[in-house]
Amino acid sequence: TELANWNVKEYWAVSTTPGGTPGGYEMLIPAKSIVINEVLAHSHNTLPDWIELHNTSNINIDIGGWYLSDSATKLQKYQIPSGVVVPAQGYVVFNETEHFGGYFGLSENGEVVYLSSAIGGVLTGYQESEDFGASATGVSFGRYQKSDGSYNFVSMSGVTPGEANALPLVGPLVITEIMYNPLGNGDAEYIEIANISSEPVNMWYEDTNTAEIIPWRILDESGVMLEFPLGVTMLAGEKILLVYDINDYIDEFGQMPYGTQYYQWTTGKLSNSGEKLELQMPGDTDGLVRYFIRVDRVNYDDSDPWPTTPDGDGDSLNRINPDLYGNDSINWSAEDPTPGE
């Protein structure tokens, strides 16, 4: 490294050799060279659960002696056998039956997976982790690169162990329009949800084990905004509206299209500076805890690369293609409000 770069953090990396290599040369592993690329945590015996690693670099990387774990306080649970090499741009898959099952299991209700480098049983500093939420049977989580170059670890439309990831799973219900800062009446906020599938979707789940009927829900960063009333069904192609105040909404935008279902949320207003909205369906229980599966998520913002005119200038955020991944600014535009249309 040139002397001029000695004070630049990007030119430094953690030693992979315990105690360092004073006077010697060390082979460093660049950050994000080996990543946790895909995880199946809810197989229900159709396949064993598995973890896929991907080598993003153009060199083969030996990961023999490294560790996989599901605990931040106990990183050294399953030691990868010696001689395991991830080929350049290639993949390696470890499954619960043949590999890590005797050391830890993956929870269908979500958790965190850790990968840590090691030599001779001593951790050497390289670490990757991915957290994921509850999942439906047979649905994996995987890395997806967004238009800004960042990655989300999201539900995949298909499982691809040992291969490049599929596209994210989208639908059956998606958030299609957000009015978070109306031009006139600030209480006239709304969220539009569409059924993009070809079948009706019941927005509740009947748990045959507990005899409970649990509704879908929508959340913002403060918590649950609305639990949908029991019995709500969305027909194929139907759109529904969530409003902050129905009277203020009508004063600002007029009557909804005939027959439009609408529901008022009971918590605070949407953030004018951006926040996360998440639509969830009920999942399984673990003891007394009910888990929910993410169906759609949008982390909207009021600054570039997101459209800025929805922040008080009269436009709403509109999803450009409902069939494509929603948590990406490239799939949203500023348009005249069209709630329910």
Tab-separated table of C-alpha atoms in Angstrom:
chain	number	residue	atom	x	y	z
A	1	THR	CA	0.000	0.000	0.000
A	2	GLU	CA	1.279	3.453	-0.855
A	3	LEU	CA	2.278	5.601	2.120
A	4	ALA	CA	-0.345	8.179	1.146
A	5	ASN	CA	-3.070	5.593	1.760
A	6	TRP	CA	-1.956	4.403	5.195
A	7	ASN	CA	-4.518	6.636	6.909
A	8	VAL	CA	-7.432	5.546	4.686
A	9	LYS	CA	-9.656	2.929	6.351
A	10	GLU	CA	-10.587	1.257	3.050
A	11	TYR	CA	-6.946	0.174	2.670
A	12	TRP	CA	-7.019	-1.847	5.900
A	13	ALA	CA	-8.582	-5.199	6.700
A	14	VAL	CA	-8.723	-7.589	9.650
A	15	SER	CA	-5.877	-10.094	9.740
A	16	THR	CA	-6.978	-13.620	8.939
A	17	THR	CA	-4.026	-15.076	10.857
A	18	PRO	CA	-4.168	-15.120	14.676
A	19	GLY	CA	-1.517	-12.723	15.971
A	20	GLY	CA	-0.976	-11.236	12.533
A	21	THR	CA	2.037	-11.828	10.255
A	22	PRO	CA	4.745	-9.362	11.346
A	23	GLY	CA	7.405	-9.223	8.667
A	24	GLY	CA	5.439	-11.586	6.446
A	25	TYR	CA	2.741	-11.519	3.772
A	26	GLU	CA	-0.921	-12.185	4.440
A	27	MET	CA	-3.599	-13.245	1.990
A	28	LEU	CA	-6.535	-10.964	2.842
A	29	ILE	CA	-10.128	-11.756	1.989
A	30	PRO	CA	-11.900	-8.663	0.684
A	31	ALA	CA	-15.172	-7.747	2.368
A	32	LYS	CA	-18.264	-9.391	0.857
A	33	SER	CA	-16.167	-11.989	-0.981
A	34	ILE	CA	-18.066	-14.834	0.660
A	35	VAL	CA	-21.699	-14.031	1.418
A	36	ILE	CA	-24.695	-15.870	2.796
A	37	ASN	CA	-26.676	-15.921	-0.419
A	38	GLU	CA	-29.803	-17.990	0.215
A	39	VAL	CA	-31.420	-19.773	3.162
A	40	LEU	CA	-34.285	-22.267	3.285
A	41	ALA	CA	-35.603	-22.467	6.854
A	42	HIS	CA	-39.099	-23.931	6.365
A	43	SER	CA	-38.824	-27.123	4.354
A	44	HIS	CA	-41.178	-29.395	6.352
A	45	ASN	CA	-39.306	-32.478	5.145
A	46	THR	CA	-39.805	-31.816	1.435
A	47	LEU	CA	-36.116	-30.919	1.475
A	48	PRO	CA	-33.753	-30.454	4.394
A	49	ASP	CA	-33.214	-26.859	5.459
A	50	TRP	CA	-30.060	-25.429	3.908
A	51	ILE	CA	-27.675	-22.475	3.757
A	52	GLU	CA	-26.029	-21.377	0.514
A	53	LEU	CA	-22.759	-19.429	0.379
A	54	HIS	CA	-21.666	-17.495	-2.700
A	55	ASN	CA	-18.170	-16.407	-3.716
A	56	THR	CA	-18.554	-12.965	-5.287
A	57	SER	CA	-14.858	-12.700	-6.156
A	58	ASN	CA	-12.838	-13.928	-9.127
A	59	ILE	CA	-10.569	-16.199	-7.080
A	60	ASN	CA	-11.219	-19.547	-5.412
A	61	ILE	CA	-11.538	-19.175	-1.630
A	62	ASP	CA	-10.827	-21.972	0.856
A	63	ILE	CA	-13.351	-21.812	3.715
A	64	GLY	CA	-12.299	-25.035	5.422
A	65	GLY	CA	-12.311	-24.492	9.179
A	66	TRP	CA	-14.759	-21.582	9.046
A	67	TYR	CA	-17.954	-21.643	11.105
A	68	LEU	CA	-21.697	-21.367	10.587
A	69	SER	CA	-23.980	-20.472	13.466
A	70	ASP	CA	-27.342	-19.035	14.433
A	71	SER	CA	-26.067	-17.269	17.559
A	72	ALA	CA	-24.124	-14.016	17.887
A	73	THR	CA	-22.771	-15.171	21.246
A	74	LYS	CA	-21.767	-18.639	20.039
A	75	LEU	CA	-20.345	-18.235	16.556
A	76	GLN	CA	-18.451	-21.538	16.524
A	77	LYS	CA	-21.303	-24.018	16.285
A	78	TYR	CA	-20.733	-25.865	13.010
A	79	GLN	CA	-17.202	-26.045	11.631
A	80	ILE	CA	-16.956	-26.352	7.865
A	81	PRO	CA	-14.760	-29.353	6.959
A	82	SER	CA	-11.216	-28.750	5.783
A	83	GLY	CA	-10.681	-28.597	2.041
A	84	VAL	CA	-14.008	-26.943	1.207
A	85	VAL	CA	-13.339	-24.380	-1.514
A	86	VAL	CA	-15.912	-21.996	-2.940
A	87	PRO	CA	-15.030	-21.513	-6.625
A	88	ALA	CA	-14.721	-18.034	-8.073
A	89	GLN	CA	-18.283	-16.756	-8.647
A	90	GLY	CA	-19.486	-20.141	-7.413
A	91	TYR	CA	-21.666	-21.601	-4.683
A	92	VAL	CA	-21.501	-24.105	-1.824
A	93	VAL	CA	-24.581	-25.447	-0.037
A	94	PHE	CA	-24.726	-26.881	3.487
A	95	ASN	CA	-27.872	-28.729	4.556
A	96	GLU	CA	-29.332	-29.694	7.897
A	97	THR	CA	-29.252	-33.443	7.260
A	98	GLU	CA	-25.618	-33.844	6.234
A	99	HIS	CA	-23.919	-30.853	7.799
A	100	PHE	CA	-25.084	-28.436	10.493
A	101	GLY	CA	-28.157	-30.271	11.832
A	102	GLY	CA	-26.314	-31.721	14.816
A	103	TYR	CA	-25.167	-28.261	15.878
A	104	PHE	CA	-28.096	-25.927	15.225
A	105	GLY	CA	-31.343	-25.692	13.295
A	106	LEU	CA	-33.005	-22.961	11.276
A	107	SER	CA	-36.256	-21.513	12.562
A	108	GLU	CA	-39.216	-21.123	10.221
A	109	ASN	CA	-40.164	-18.139	12.386
A	110	GLY	CA	-36.998	-16.254	11.493
A	111	GLU	CA	-33.556	-15.691	12.985
A	112	VAL	CA	-29.983	-14.704	12.042
A	113	VAL	CA	-27.344	-16.853	10.309
A	114	TYR	CA	-23.641	-16.101	10.829
A	115	LEU	CA	-20.547	-17.057	8.833
A	116	SER	CA	-17.161	-16.553	10.525
A	117	SER	CA	-13.647	-17.191	9.242
A	118	ALA	CA	-11.264	-19.188	11.395
A	119	ILE	CA	-7.875	-20.874	11.362
A	120	GLY	CA	-7.141	-23.725	13.727
A	121	GLY	CA	-10.348	-23.111	15.635
A	122	VAL	CA	-9.541	-19.439	16.254
A	123	LEU	CA	-11.801	-16.784	14.744
A	124	THR	CA	-9.880	-14.491	12.398
A	125	GLY	CA	-12.244	-11.571	11.898
A	126	TYR	CA	-14.098	-12.073	8.625
A	127	GLN	CA	-17.823	-12.310	9.325
A	128	GLU	CA	-21.071	-12.180	7.384
A	129	SER	CA	-24.608	-12.392	8.725
A	130	GLU	CA	-28.132	-12.297	7.349
A	131	ASP	CA	-31.346	-12.000	9.305
A	132	PHE	CA	-34.667	-13.195	7.976
A	133	GLY	CA	-38.235	-13.281	9.201
A	134	ALA	CA	-40.917	-15.945	9.290
A	135	SER	CA	-41.396	-17.878	6.069
A	136	ALA	CA	-44.039	-19.965	4.360
A	137	THR	CA	-43.338	-23.623	3.618
A	138	GLY	CA	-40.833	-24.052	0.794
A	139	VAL	CA	-40.046	-20.336	0.454
A	140	SER	CA	-36.387	-19.362	0.766
A	141	PHE	CA	-34.766	-16.030	1.557
A	142	GLY	CA	-32.008	-14.683	-0.659
A	143	ARG	CA	-29.921	-11.665	-1.564
A	144	TYR	CA	-31.406	-9.300	-4.114
A	145	GLN	CA	-29.486	-6.330	-5.499
A	146	LYS	CA	-31.514	-3.139	-5.811
A	147	SER	CA	-31.039	-0.327	-8.313
A	148	ASP	CA	-28.814	1.643	-5.903
A	149	GLY	CA	-26.410	-1.294	-5.534
A	150	SER	CA	-27.511	-2.253	-2.025
A	151	TYR	CA	-28.970	-5.644	-1.143
A	152	ASN	CA	-32.114	-6.855	0.595
A	153	PHE	CA	-32.452	-10.382	1.985
A	154	VAL	CA	-35.990	-11.237	0.898
A	155	SER	CA	-38.389	-14.050	0.071
A	156	MET	CA	-37.539	-15.624	-3.274
A	157	SER	CA	-39.940	-16.691	-6.032
A	158	GLY	CA	-38.151	-20.041	-6.283
A	159	VAL	CA	-35.491	-22.049	-4.453
A	160	THR	CA	-32.150	-22.269	-6.284
A	161	PRO	CA	-29.553	-24.098	-4.148
A	162	GLY	CA	-26.148	-23.953	-5.825
A	163	GLU	CA	-27.318	-21.518	-8.492
A	164	ALA	CA	-27.954	-17.806	-8.992
A	165	ASN	CA	-30.945	-16.552	-7.040
A	166	ALA	CA	-34.421	-16.253	-8.493
A	167	LEU	CA	-36.278	-12.947	-8.463
A	168	PRO	CA	-38.007	-11.824	-5.256
A	169	LEU	CA	-41.435	-13.219	-4.452
A	170	VAL	CA	-44.072	-10.556	-5.176
A	171	GLY	CA	-47.743	-10.714	-4.191
A	172	PRO	CA	-50.421	-11.839	-4.014
A	173	LEU	CA	-51.153	-8.463	-2.380
A	174	VAL	CA	-48.917	-5.426	-2.841
A	175	ILE	CA	-48.788	-1.777	-1.819
A	176	THR	CA	-49.422	0.237	-4.994
A	177	GLU	CA	-49.924	3.871	-3.949
A	178	ILE	CA	-48.901	5.977	-0.941
A	179	MET	CA	-50.109	9.478	-0.103
A	180	TYR	CA	-48.001	10.394	2.912
A	181	ASN	CA	-48.118	14.224	2.759
A	182	PRO	CA	-51.224	15.622	1.000
A	183	LEU	CA	-51.029	19.110	-0.485
A	184	GLY	CA	-54.096	20.465	1.315
A	185	ASN	CA	-55.446	18.576	4.302
A	186	GLY	CA	-52.566	16.780	5.979
A	187	ASP	CA	-54.942	14.248	7.528
A	188	ALA	CA	-56.116	12.971	4.120
A	189	GLU	CA	-53.362	10.342	3.936
A	190	TYR	CA	-54.008	6.975	2.333
A	191	ILE	CA	-52.383	3.714	1.288
A	192	GLU	CA	-53.644	1.649	-1.643
A	193	ILE	CA	-53.296	-2.146	-1.721
A	194	ALA	CA	-53.955	-4.294	-4.806
A	195	ASN	CA	-54.526	-8.000	-5.373
A	196	ILE	CA	-52.271	-8.746	-8.348
A	197	SER	CA	-53.088	-12.454	-8.402
A	198	SER	CA	-55.766	-14.235	-10.415
A	199	GLU	CA	-57.542	-15.563	-7.316
A	200	PRO	CA	-59.426	-14.075	-4.345
A	201	VAL	CA	-57.293	-13.595	-1.233
A	202	ASN	CA	-58.761	-13.971	2.251
A	203	MET	CA	-57.023	-11.538	4.569
A	204	TRP	CA	-57.227	-13.854	7.540
A	205	TYR	CA	-55.845	-17.232	8.567
A	206	GLU	CA	-57.626	-20.000	10.438
A	207	ASP	CA	-55.200	-21.863	12.682
A	208	THR	CA	-56.511	-25.425	12.874
A	209	ASN	CA	-54.229	-26.171	15.822
A	210	THR	CA	-55.546	-23.369	18.037
A	211	ALA	CA	-58.961	-22.701	16.404
A	212	GLU	CA	-57.948	-19.046	16.176
A	213	ILE	CA	-58.786	-16.801	13.244
A	214	ILE	CA	-56.024	-14.253	12.810
A	215	PRO	CA	-56.236	-11.241	10.469
A	216	TRP	CA	-53.591	-9.792	8.205
A	217	ARG	CA	-52.052	-6.502	9.327
A	218	ILE	CA	-50.064	-3.510	8.128
A	219	LEU	CA	-47.248	-1.881	10.081
A	220	ASP	CA	-45.137	1.243	10.017
A	221	GLU	CA	-41.952	1.818	11.999
A	222	SER	CA	-43.967	2.569	15.153
A	223	GLY	CA	-45.760	-0.776	15.102
A	224	VAL	CA	-49.113	-2.140	13.976
A	225	MET	CA	-51.164	0.483	12.127
A	226	LEU	CA	-54.152	-1.722	11.389
A	227	GLU	CA	-55.357	-5.271	11.878
A	228	PHE	CA	-57.840	-5.957	9.109
A	229	PRO	CA	-61.349	-6.898	10.234
A	230	LEU	CA	-62.097	-10.601	10.083
A	231	GLY	CA	-63.829	-11.613	6.879
A	232	VAL	CA	-62.055	-9.238	4.488
A	233	THR	CA	-61.527	-10.793	1.054
A	234	MET	CA	-59.868	-9.133	-1.921
A	235	LEU	CA	-61.011	-10.289	-5.337
A	236	ALA	CA	-58.562	-10.758	-8.191
A	237	GLY	CA	-57.495	-7.322	-9.422
A	238	GLU	CA	-59.304	-5.513	-6.605
A	239	LYS	CA	-57.859	-2.470	-4.834
A	240	ILE	CA	-58.643	-1.385	-1.286
A	241	LEU	CA	-57.792	1.824	0.556
A	242	LEU	CA	-56.447	2.450	4.025
A	243	VAL	CA	-57.132	5.992	5.209
A	244	TYR	CA	-56.105	8.019	8.236
A	245	ASP	CA	-59.419	9.913	8.441
A	246	ILE	CA	-62.273	9.140	6.061
A	247	ASN	CA	-63.887	12.586	6.345
A	248	ASP	CA	-60.632	14.420	5.636
A	249	TYR	CA	-59.938	12.000	2.790
A	250	ILE	CA	-63.303	12.774	1.136
A	251	ASP	CA	-62.818	16.521	1.633
A	252	GLU	CA	-59.476	16.303	-0.183
A	253	PHE	CA	-60.048	13.657	-2.877
A	254	GLY	CA	-63.815	13.213	-3.128
A	255	GLN	CA	-65.715	9.954	-3.085
A	256	MET	CA	-63.905	6.694	-3.745
A	257	PRO	CA	-64.707	4.578	-6.793
A	258	TYR	CA	-68.019	2.782	-6.251
A	259	GLY	CA	-67.702	-0.353	-4.130
A	260	THR	CA	-64.152	0.338	-2.906
A	261	GLN	CA	-63.406	-1.262	0.437
A	262	TYR	CA	-61.719	1.100	2.863
A	263	TYR	CA	-60.403	0.880	6.412
A	264	GLN	CA	-59.126	3.526	8.814
A	265	TRP	CA	-55.916	2.980	10.703
A	266	THR	CA	-55.928	4.039	14.322
A	267	THR	CA	-52.316	4.978	14.998
A	268	GLY	CA	-50.350	8.070	14.009
A	269	LYS	CA	-49.871	9.642	10.620
A	270	LEU	CA	-47.359	8.529	7.983
A	271	SER	CA	-43.910	10.052	8.200
A	272	ASN	CA	-43.307	12.922	5.772
A	273	SER	CA	-39.595	12.136	5.714
A	274	GLY	CA	-40.001	8.450	4.846
A	275	GLU	CA	-40.400	5.209	6.744
A	276	LYS	CA	-41.016	1.483	6.337
A	277	LEU	CA	-44.480	0.129	5.552
A	278	GLU	CA	-44.994	-3.616	5.745
A	279	LEU	CA	-47.976	-5.810	4.880
A	280	GLN	CA	-48.005	-9.099	6.798
A	281	MET	CA	-49.992	-12.323	6.879
A	282	PRO	CA	-50.231	-14.645	9.909
A	283	GLY	CA	-47.673	-17.414	10.235
A	284	ASP	CA	-47.085	-20.137	12.821
A	285	THR	CA	-46.836	-19.887	16.591
A	286	ASP	CA	-43.943	-20.691	18.888
A	287	GLY	CA	-45.361	-21.143	22.344
A	288	LEU	CA	-47.574	-18.132	22.981
A	289	VAL	CA	-45.969	-15.979	20.288
A	290	ARG	CA	-47.682	-15.556	16.913
A	291	TYR	CA	-45.303	-14.858	14.037
A	292	PHE	CA	-46.195	-13.004	10.855
A	293	ILE	CA	-44.881	-13.430	7.314
A	294	ARG	CA	-43.963	-10.359	5.291
A	295	VAL	CA	-46.004	-10.118	2.088
A	296	ASP	CA	-44.805	-6.696	0.907
A	297	ARG	CA	-42.517	-3.939	2.153
A	298	VAL	CA	-41.755	-0.396	1.054
A	299	ASN	CA	-39.092	1.782	2.679
A	300	TYR	CA	-40.161	5.024	1.016
A	301	ASP	CA	-38.232	8.293	1.300
A	302	ASP	CA	-38.712	11.955	0.384
A	303	SER	CA	-35.243	12.478	-1.071
A	304	ASP	CA	-33.355	11.301	-4.154
A	305	PRO	CA	-33.423	8.659	-5.605
A	306	TRP	CA	-37.065	8.570	-4.466
A	307	PRO	CA	-39.496	11.045	-6.075
A	308	THR	CA	-39.673	14.226	-3.996
A	309	THR	CA	-42.929	15.883	-5.126
A	310	PRO	CA	-45.132	13.498	-3.073
A	311	ASP	CA	-43.777	15.339	-0.030
A	312	GLY	CA	-46.423	18.061	0.083
A	313	ASP	CA	-46.552	19.092	-3.587
A	314	GLY	CA	-49.740	17.210	-4.447
A	315	ASP	CA	-48.421	14.010	-6.014
A	316	SER	CA	-48.653	10.518	-4.567
A	317	LEU	CA	-46.101	7.717	-4.755
A	318	ASN	CA	-47.210	5.217	-7.395
A	319	ARG	CA	-45.777	1.760	-7.949
A	320	ILE	CA	-44.731	1.534	-11.599
A	321	ASN	CA	-44.960	-2.241	-12.033
A	322	PRO	CA	-46.907	-4.092	-9.320
A	323	ASP	CA	-45.386	-7.409	-10.433
A	324	LEU	CA	-41.824	-6.290	-9.660
A	325	TYR	CA	-40.056	-5.898	-6.324
A	326	GLY	CA	-41.534	-3.000	-4.397
A	327	ASN	CA	-38.784	-1.939	-2.005
A	328	ASP	CA	-36.747	-0.173	-4.681
A	329	SER	CA	-36.993	3.481	-5.670
A	330	ILE	CA	-36.674	2.603	-9.361
A	331	ASN	CA	-40.150	1.023	-9.220
A	332	TRP	CA	-41.883	4.158	-7.884
A	333	SER	CA	-42.894	7.419	-9.554
A	334	ALA	CA	-44.652	10.652	-8.601
A	335	GLU	CA	-48.122	10.872	-10.170
A	336	ASP	CA	-51.456	12.598	-9.726
A	337	PRO	CA	-53.390	10.832	-6.955
A	338	THR	CA	-55.621	7.987	-8.191
A	339	PRO	CA	-56.789	6.242	-5.001
A	340	GLY	CA	-58.721	3.064	-5.707
A	341	GLU	CA	-58.487	3.393	-9.490
